[in-house]
Amino acid sequence: MSTRAARCENRDRRRAGVYVAVLSISMFVLVAGVGALLAAQANLARTVAVDDALDAQVAAASGIELGRLLIQNDPNWRTTFTSGVWRSGLALGEGSVTISGIDPNDGDLDNRPHDRLVLRATGRKGAAQHAAEVELVAAATPLDALKYGLHTAGQLHVRSGQRLAVRGAAASTDGALRNDNVIFGDVIAASVTASGLFSGSLTTSATVEPFPTIDTAELYAALGTAISPGKTMASVSLSPQSNPYGSPDPDGVYVIRQDTDLTIEGVALSGTLIVISPGRKISVKSTVSLDPARTDYPVLVIVGNVEFLSGGVAVPKAGATLGVRGLVHVRGTVKFSADPQVTGIMLVESTAATDAVDVSADVSIKYDAALFRNPPQGYAKSVEMKLQPASWRRVFE
Amino acid sequence: MRDRALGMIEVVVATAIVSVLLVAALQTLAAVQTSTWRAADYRAGRLRAGELLARIAELRYADPQTPTAALGPDAGETPATYDDVDDYAGYEDAPAANGGSPPPAWRTSVQVVWVSATALNGAAAASDTGLKRITVTTERRGVRVAQAVAIRSSVP
């Protein structure tokens, strides 16, 4: 009996052992199989993810290409677009691209025609995202009028007994030249009523040199700080740090908008002065010291008729360079009753057939070619946005 | 007889379990192998497409001699002398074209079309829009495994 019981027990143990062995092998194979399958799927997913990342990168590069084309094709792109997203989720292949344009200076694309632009494109595919950006800088083609030391749309009149000297470039008029005495330098004129004496050449040309097509006075007025000096602005110092009429403007742009005549004397300006007084007389009395604070801004933009006179009060700023340096743009007539000692360029928009520029003193203008090479904002006939070398970079959003 | 180690039922049950397990294991193996092959094909295809796309993207937007010519290689140009993006329009990296390399199973083709700036995936434009869409497709045994798409503009 005991022998039989022992045999039964042995048999049961063997059966259980077989089951356990089969189940163990089953579990092992199952776990190994599922593990291998999961590993293979993860491998495939990783491959797809890498592929998506590459496609997102290509989409971002394509977005930069598209952004640059949008700028090139639209001369008014600064008003068409605002600083921010220009195109969102534009489908490309199996991914998409979003394009943004940002003005890094002040977030306003439209306020200055030469502002830099940061162009950013974000490519997406699946879960992958790649953002890249480049910087575009303005390459301005200057107005042809900036080739001259003095240029006017109307008559250039050098009165008897007076002299005009323009050094470094010619004087030019789209109207008539009336030279009743002497001009030192070259002159280009549409017509000549009196040629007088010349130290240089006189060329007759009917080519009209255009003035800015945009209202530069309003352009800078929108950027500047309004001041109200009344009828006389005397013995004051204006600069990015100093404004006796209120808060200083960071770029030193000050705007006078009034419907009265104005006398400027004894003024030391390191910045840009905008005077908007159409039809009014703006008297600038020696001595003054006017220098632009920014090389890409003019020094003086006047809507009105200007006369340069002597007999003003002394310049209040010790050590200041006397005279006017930079671009002077007058939308009116100019009369020189004294020499303002301009180093730069004078543009006089008056088309008056008589005395658009009236030289009633010995006047010397020294041309500054830097203003042609890098024209102040608003004084270009076209502005191309060019890729800043080495500005391409990846960004992480 | 009563002292046998395993009964018929035990043997049948164990064989059934092992059989099911074997089938499942083989299926898993096949799936793993397929997935591995797919990943490998995907990688290889994407690499081919990406390399060719990068080569094309380095070229000029238009031919310097005939900038207004139709899309496609100019007369006398060969892949070795392609000098602008659209020379690759219709290009096929067929085995016959390059002596059996890449392997015959692979085929890379290129499509270059003008597209509108508002619909990059849209239909091809009839004339130059200033934008060219370059699509490089890689196929293995007639099945598309990868595609890379880029845009090139006329801005220098």
Short mmCIF file of N, CA and C in Angstrom, two decimals, chain A residues 213-311:
data_model
loop_
_atom_site.label_atom_id
_atom_site.label_comp_id
_atom_site.label_asym_id
_atom_site.label_seq_id
_atom_site.Cartn_x
_atom_site.Cartn_y
_atom_site.Cartn_z
N THR A 213 10.04 110.63 -51.95
CA THR A 213 8.64 110.41 -52.30
C THR A 213 7.77 110.35 -51.04
N ILE A 214 8.39 110.10 -49.90
CA ILE A 214 7.61 110.08 -48.66
C ILE A 214 7.79 111.41 -47.95
N ASP A 215 6.85 111.72 -47.08
CA ASP A 215 6.90 112.97 -46.33
C ASP A 215 7.88 112.78 -45.16
N THR A 216 9.11 113.18 -45.39
CA THR A 216 10.13 112.91 -44.36
C THR A 216 9.91 113.76 -43.11
N ALA A 217 9.29 114.92 -43.28
CA ALA A 217 9.02 115.74 -42.09
C ALA A 217 8.06 115.00 -41.15
N GLU A 218 7.03 114.41 -41.74
CA GLU A 218 6.07 113.67 -40.91
C GLU A 218 6.67 112.36 -40.41
N LEU A 219 7.54 111.76 -41.23
CA LEU A 219 8.22 110.53 -40.81
C LEU A 219 8.97 110.77 -39.50
N TYR A 220 9.76 111.84 -39.49
CA TYR A 220 10.57 112.12 -38.29
C TYR A 220 9.73 112.74 -37.18
N ALA A 221 8.68 113.47 -37.58
CA ALA A 221 7.79 114.05 -36.55
C ALA A 221 7.15 112.93 -35.73
N ALA A 222 6.82 111.82 -36.42
CA ALA A 222 6.20 110.70 -35.70
C ALA A 222 7.19 110.02 -34.76
N LEU A 223 8.47 110.18 -35.05
CA LEU A 223 9.49 109.53 -34.21
C LEU A 223 9.96 110.43 -33.07
N GLY A 224 9.70 111.73 -33.21
CA GLY A 224 10.33 112.68 -32.29
C GLY A 224 9.45 113.15 -31.15
N THR A 225 9.97 114.13 -30.46
CA THR A 225 9.28 114.72 -29.31
C THR A 225 8.89 116.16 -29.66
N ALA A 226 7.63 116.47 -29.49
CA ALA A 226 7.15 117.82 -29.83
C ALA A 226 7.64 118.82 -28.80
N ILE A 227 8.06 119.98 -29.30
CA ILE A 227 8.42 121.08 -28.40
C ILE A 227 7.74 122.35 -28.90
N SER A 228 7.53 123.29 -28.01
CA SER A 228 6.86 124.54 -28.38
C SER A 228 7.67 125.72 -27.87
N PRO A 229 8.63 126.16 -28.67
CA PRO A 229 9.48 127.26 -28.20
C PRO A 229 8.86 128.64 -28.39
N GLY A 230 7.74 128.72 -29.09
CA GLY A 230 7.16 130.03 -29.40
C GLY A 230 7.80 130.60 -30.65
N LYS A 231 7.90 131.92 -30.71
CA LYS A 231 8.41 132.53 -31.94
C LYS A 231 9.93 132.54 -32.01
N THR A 232 10.58 132.35 -30.86
CA THR A 232 12.04 132.38 -30.84
C THR A 232 12.58 131.22 -30.00
N MET A 233 13.54 130.54 -30.59
CA MET A 233 14.23 129.50 -29.83
C MET A 233 15.68 129.97 -29.72
N ALA A 234 16.04 130.44 -28.56
CA ALA A 234 17.36 131.07 -28.40
C ALA A 234 18.09 130.48 -27.20
N SER A 235 19.41 130.35 -27.39
CA SER A 235 20.32 129.96 -26.30
C SER A 235 19.86 128.70 -25.59
N VAL A 236 19.56 127.70 -26.37
CA VAL A 236 19.18 126.42 -25.75
C VAL A 236 20.06 125.30 -26.31
N SER A 237 20.12 124.25 -25.55
CA SER A 237 20.87 123.07 -25.96
C SER A 237 19.89 121.89 -26.04
N LEU A 238 19.79 121.31 -27.24
CA LEU A 238 18.90 120.16 -27.43
C LEU A 238 19.74 118.95 -27.80
N SER A 239 19.48 117.85 -27.16
CA SER A 239 20.24 116.62 -27.44
C SER A 239 19.44 115.44 -26.87
N PRO A 240 19.94 114.24 -27.05
CA PRO A 240 19.25 113.10 -26.43
C PRO A 240 19.23 113.18 -24.91
N GLN A 241 20.10 114.01 -24.36
CA GLN A 241 20.13 114.14 -22.89
C GLN A 241 19.49 115.42 -22.41
N SER A 242 19.27 116.35 -23.31
CA SER A 242 18.85 117.68 -22.85
C SER A 242 17.70 118.22 -23.68
N ASN A 243 16.65 118.66 -23.00
CA ASN A 243 15.53 119.31 -23.65
C ASN A 243 14.91 120.30 -22.67
N PRO A 244 15.20 121.57 -22.83
CA PRO A 244 14.66 122.54 -21.87
C PRO A 244 13.14 122.71 -21.97
N TYR A 245 12.54 122.13 -23.02
CA TYR A 245 11.09 122.28 -23.19
C TYR A 245 10.30 121.07 -22.67
N GLY A 246 11.00 120.08 -22.18
CA GLY A 246 10.29 118.89 -21.69
C GLY A 246 11.25 117.72 -21.56
N SER A 247 10.70 116.54 -21.75
CA SER A 247 11.54 115.34 -21.60
C SER A 247 12.47 115.18 -22.80
N PRO A 248 13.71 114.77 -22.56
CA PRO A 248 14.63 114.54 -23.68
C PRO A 248 14.15 113.40 -24.57
N ASP A 249 14.42 113.53 -25.85
CA ASP A 249 14.09 112.47 -26.79
C ASP A 249 15.33 111.57 -26.93
N PRO A 250 15.17 110.26 -26.84
CA PRO A 250 16.35 109.38 -26.85
C PRO A 250 17.19 109.48 -28.12
N ASP A 251 16.55 109.85 -29.23
CA ASP A 251 17.32 110.01 -30.48
C ASP A 251 17.59 111.48 -30.78
N GLY A 252 17.19 112.35 -29.90
CA GLY A 252 17.41 113.78 -30.09
C GLY A 252 16.58 114.37 -31.22
N VAL A 253 15.41 113.79 -31.49
CA VAL A 253 14.53 114.31 -32.55
C VAL A 253 13.48 115.22 -31.91
N TYR A 254 13.51 116.49 -32.29
CA TYR A 254 12.58 117.46 -31.71
C TYR A 254 11.76 118.09 -32.82
N VAL A 255 10.48 118.25 -32.54
CA VAL A 255 9.53 118.65 -33.58
C VAL A 255 8.82 119.93 -33.16
N ILE A 256 8.92 120.93 -34.03
CA ILE A 256 8.19 122.19 -33.81
C ILE A 256 7.13 122.27 -34.89
N ARG A 257 5.88 122.31 -34.47
CA ARG A 257 4.79 122.39 -35.43
C ARG A 257 3.96 123.62 -35.04
N GLN A 258 4.11 124.69 -35.79
CA GLN A 258 3.39 125.91 -35.44
C GLN A 258 3.13 126.75 -36.68
N ASP A 259 2.11 127.57 -36.59
CA ASP A 259 1.70 128.39 -37.73
C ASP A 259 2.16 129.83 -37.54
N THR A 260 3.40 129.98 -37.07
CA THR A 260 3.98 131.32 -36.91
C THR A 260 5.42 131.27 -37.41
N ASP A 261 5.98 132.43 -37.65
CA ASP A 261 7.39 132.49 -38.01
C ASP A 261 8.22 132.06 -36.80
N LEU A 262 9.44 131.65 -37.08
CA LEU A 262 10.30 131.15 -35.99
C LEU A 262 11.73 131.64 -36.21
N THR A 263 12.35 132.05 -35.13
CA THR A 263 13.76 132.43 -35.19
C THR A 263 14.56 131.47 -34.31
N ILE A 264 15.59 130.91 -34.93
CA ILE A 264 16.46 129.98 -34.20
C ILE A 264 17.82 130.64 -34.08
N GLU A 265 18.29 130.84 -32.86
CA GLU A 265 19.60 131.47 -32.69
C GLU A 265 20.26 130.96 -31.42
N GLY A 266 21.57 130.87 -31.51
CA GLY A 266 22.32 130.40 -30.34
C GLY A 266 21.91 129.01 -29.89
N VAL A 267 21.56 128.18 -30.83
CA VAL A 267 21.09 126.84 -30.49
C VAL A 267 22.19 125.81 -30.74
N ALA A 268 22.41 124.97 -29.77
CA ALA A 268 23.31 123.84 -29.94
C ALA A 268 22.45 122.58 -29.99
N LEU A 269 22.40 121.99 -31.15
CA LEU A 269 21.57 120.79 -31.33
C LEU A 269 22.45 119.60 -31.62
N SER A 270 22.27 118.55 -30.85
CA SER A 270 22.86 117.26 -31.19
C SER A 270 21.68 116.33 -31.43
N GLY A 271 21.20 116.35 -32.63
CA GLY A 271 20.02 115.57 -32.93
C GLY A 271 19.42 115.99 -34.25
N THR A 272 18.11 115.96 -34.33
CA THR A 272 17.39 116.30 -35.56
C THR A 272 16.27 117.27 -35.20
N LEU A 273 16.23 118.37 -35.92
CA LEU A 273 15.18 119.35 -35.65
C LEU A 273 14.21 119.37 -36.83
N ILE A 274 12.96 119.16 -36.53
CA ILE A 274 11.90 119.19 -37.55
C ILE A 274 11.04 120.42 -37.29
N VAL A 275 10.91 121.25 -38.29
CA VAL A 275 10.05 122.43 -38.15
C VAL A 275 8.98 122.34 -39.23
N ILE A 276 7.74 122.28 -38.81
CA ILE A 276 6.63 122.19 -39.78
C ILE A 276 5.80 123.46 -39.65
N SER A 277 6.09 124.39 -40.51
CA SER A 277 5.39 125.69 -40.53
C SER A 277 5.23 126.11 -41.99
N PRO A 278 4.33 125.45 -42.70
CA PRO A 278 4.22 125.71 -44.15
C PRO A 278 3.95 127.19 -44.44
N GLY A 279 4.73 127.73 -45.36
CA GLY A 279 4.54 129.12 -45.78
C GLY A 279 5.13 130.15 -44.83
N ARG A 280 5.61 129.69 -43.69
CA ARG A 280 6.16 130.62 -42.70
C ARG A 280 7.67 130.78 -42.89
N LYS A 281 8.21 131.84 -42.25
CA LYS A 281 9.63 132.11 -42.36
C LYS A 281 10.38 131.58 -41.14
N ILE A 282 11.40 130.81 -41.41
CA ILE A 282 12.24 130.27 -40.33
C ILE A 282 13.60 130.95 -40.47
N SER A 283 13.94 131.75 -39.52
CA SER A 283 15.23 132.46 -39.55
C SER A 283 16.23 131.71 -38.68
N VAL A 284 17.34 131.35 -39.29
CA VAL A 284 18.40 130.66 -38.54
C VAL A 284 19.57 131.63 -38.45
N LYS A 285 19.80 132.13 -37.26
CA LYS A 285 20.83 133.16 -37.10
C LYS A 285 22.13 132.56 -36.60
N SER A 286 23.22 133.05 -37.21
CA SER A 286 24.54 132.64 -36.73
C SER A 286 24.73 133.24 -35.34
N THR A 287 25.32 132.54 -34.41
CA THR A 287 25.84 131.23 -34.76
C THR A 287 25.01 130.12 -34.15
N VAL A 288 24.97 129.00 -34.88
CA VAL A 288 24.30 127.81 -34.36
C VAL A 288 25.26 126.64 -34.52
N SER A 289 24.96 125.60 -33.81
CA SER A 289 25.73 124.37 -33.92
C SER A 289 24.74 123.24 -34.03
N LEU A 290 24.58 122.72 -35.23
CA LEU A 290 23.58 121.67 -35.47
C LEU A 290 24.28 120.41 -35.98
N ASP A 291 24.22 119.35 -35.21
CA ASP A 291 24.81 118.07 -35.57
C ASP A 291 23.79 116.96 -35.34
N PRO A 292 23.70 115.99 -36.23
CA PRO A 292 22.75 114.89 -35.96
C PRO A 292 23.28 113.96 -34.87
N ALA A 293 22.38 113.47 -34.04
CA ALA A 293 22.80 112.49 -33.02
C ALA A 293 22.92 111.11 -33.62
N ARG A 294 22.15 110.87 -34.66
CA ARG A 294 22.22 109.57 -35.35
C ARG A 294 22.67 109.82 -36.78
N THR A 295 23.58 109.00 -37.25
CA THR A 295 24.10 109.20 -38.60
C THR A 295 23.07 108.84 -39.66
N ASP A 296 22.01 108.11 -39.28
CA ASP A 296 21.00 107.74 -40.27
C ASP A 296 19.79 108.67 -40.23
N TYR A 297 19.96 109.82 -39.57
CA TYR A 297 18.90 110.82 -39.53
C TYR A 297 19.45 112.12 -40.13
N PRO A 298 18.58 112.94 -40.72
CA PRO A 298 19.04 114.27 -41.16
C PRO A 298 19.22 115.17 -39.94
N VAL A 299 19.82 116.33 -40.15
CA VAL A 299 19.98 117.24 -39.01
C VAL A 299 18.84 118.25 -38.95
N LEU A 300 18.31 118.60 -40.13
CA LEU A 300 17.31 119.65 -40.18
C LEU A 300 16.32 119.35 -41.29
N VAL A 301 15.04 119.29 -40.95
CA VAL A 301 14.00 119.17 -41.97
C VAL A 301 13.00 120.29 -41.70
N ILE A 302 12.84 121.17 -42.67
CA ILE A 302 12.00 122.34 -42.45
C ILE A 302 10.94 122.43 -43.55
N VAL A 303 9.69 122.51 -43.13
CA VAL A 303 8.61 122.79 -44.07
C VAL A 303 8.28 124.27 -43.87
N GLY A 304 8.79 125.08 -44.77
CA GLY A 304 8.68 126.53 -44.63
C GLY A 304 9.82 127.16 -45.41
N ASN A 305 9.91 128.46 -45.32
CA ASN A 305 10.98 129.17 -46.04
C ASN A 305 12.05 129.60 -45.06
N VAL A 306 13.30 129.30 -45.41
CA VAL A 306 14.39 129.48 -44.45
C VAL A 306 15.28 130.65 -44.89
N GLU A 307 15.70 131.40 -43.92
CA GLU A 307 16.74 132.40 -44.19
C GLU A 307 17.85 132.25 -43.15
N PHE A 308 19.06 132.14 -43.65
CA PHE A 308 20.21 132.09 -42.75
C PHE A 308 20.74 133.51 -42.59
N LEU A 309 20.84 133.94 -41.34
CA LEU A 309 21.21 135.32 -41.04
C LEU A 309 22.37 135.35 -40.06
N SER A 310 22.99 136.48 -39.96
CA SER A 310 23.99 136.68 -38.92
C SER A 310 23.36 137.50 -37.79
N GLY A 311 24.12 137.67 -36.73
CA GLY A 311 23.65 138.55 -35.66
C GLY A 311 22.88 137.87 -34.56
#
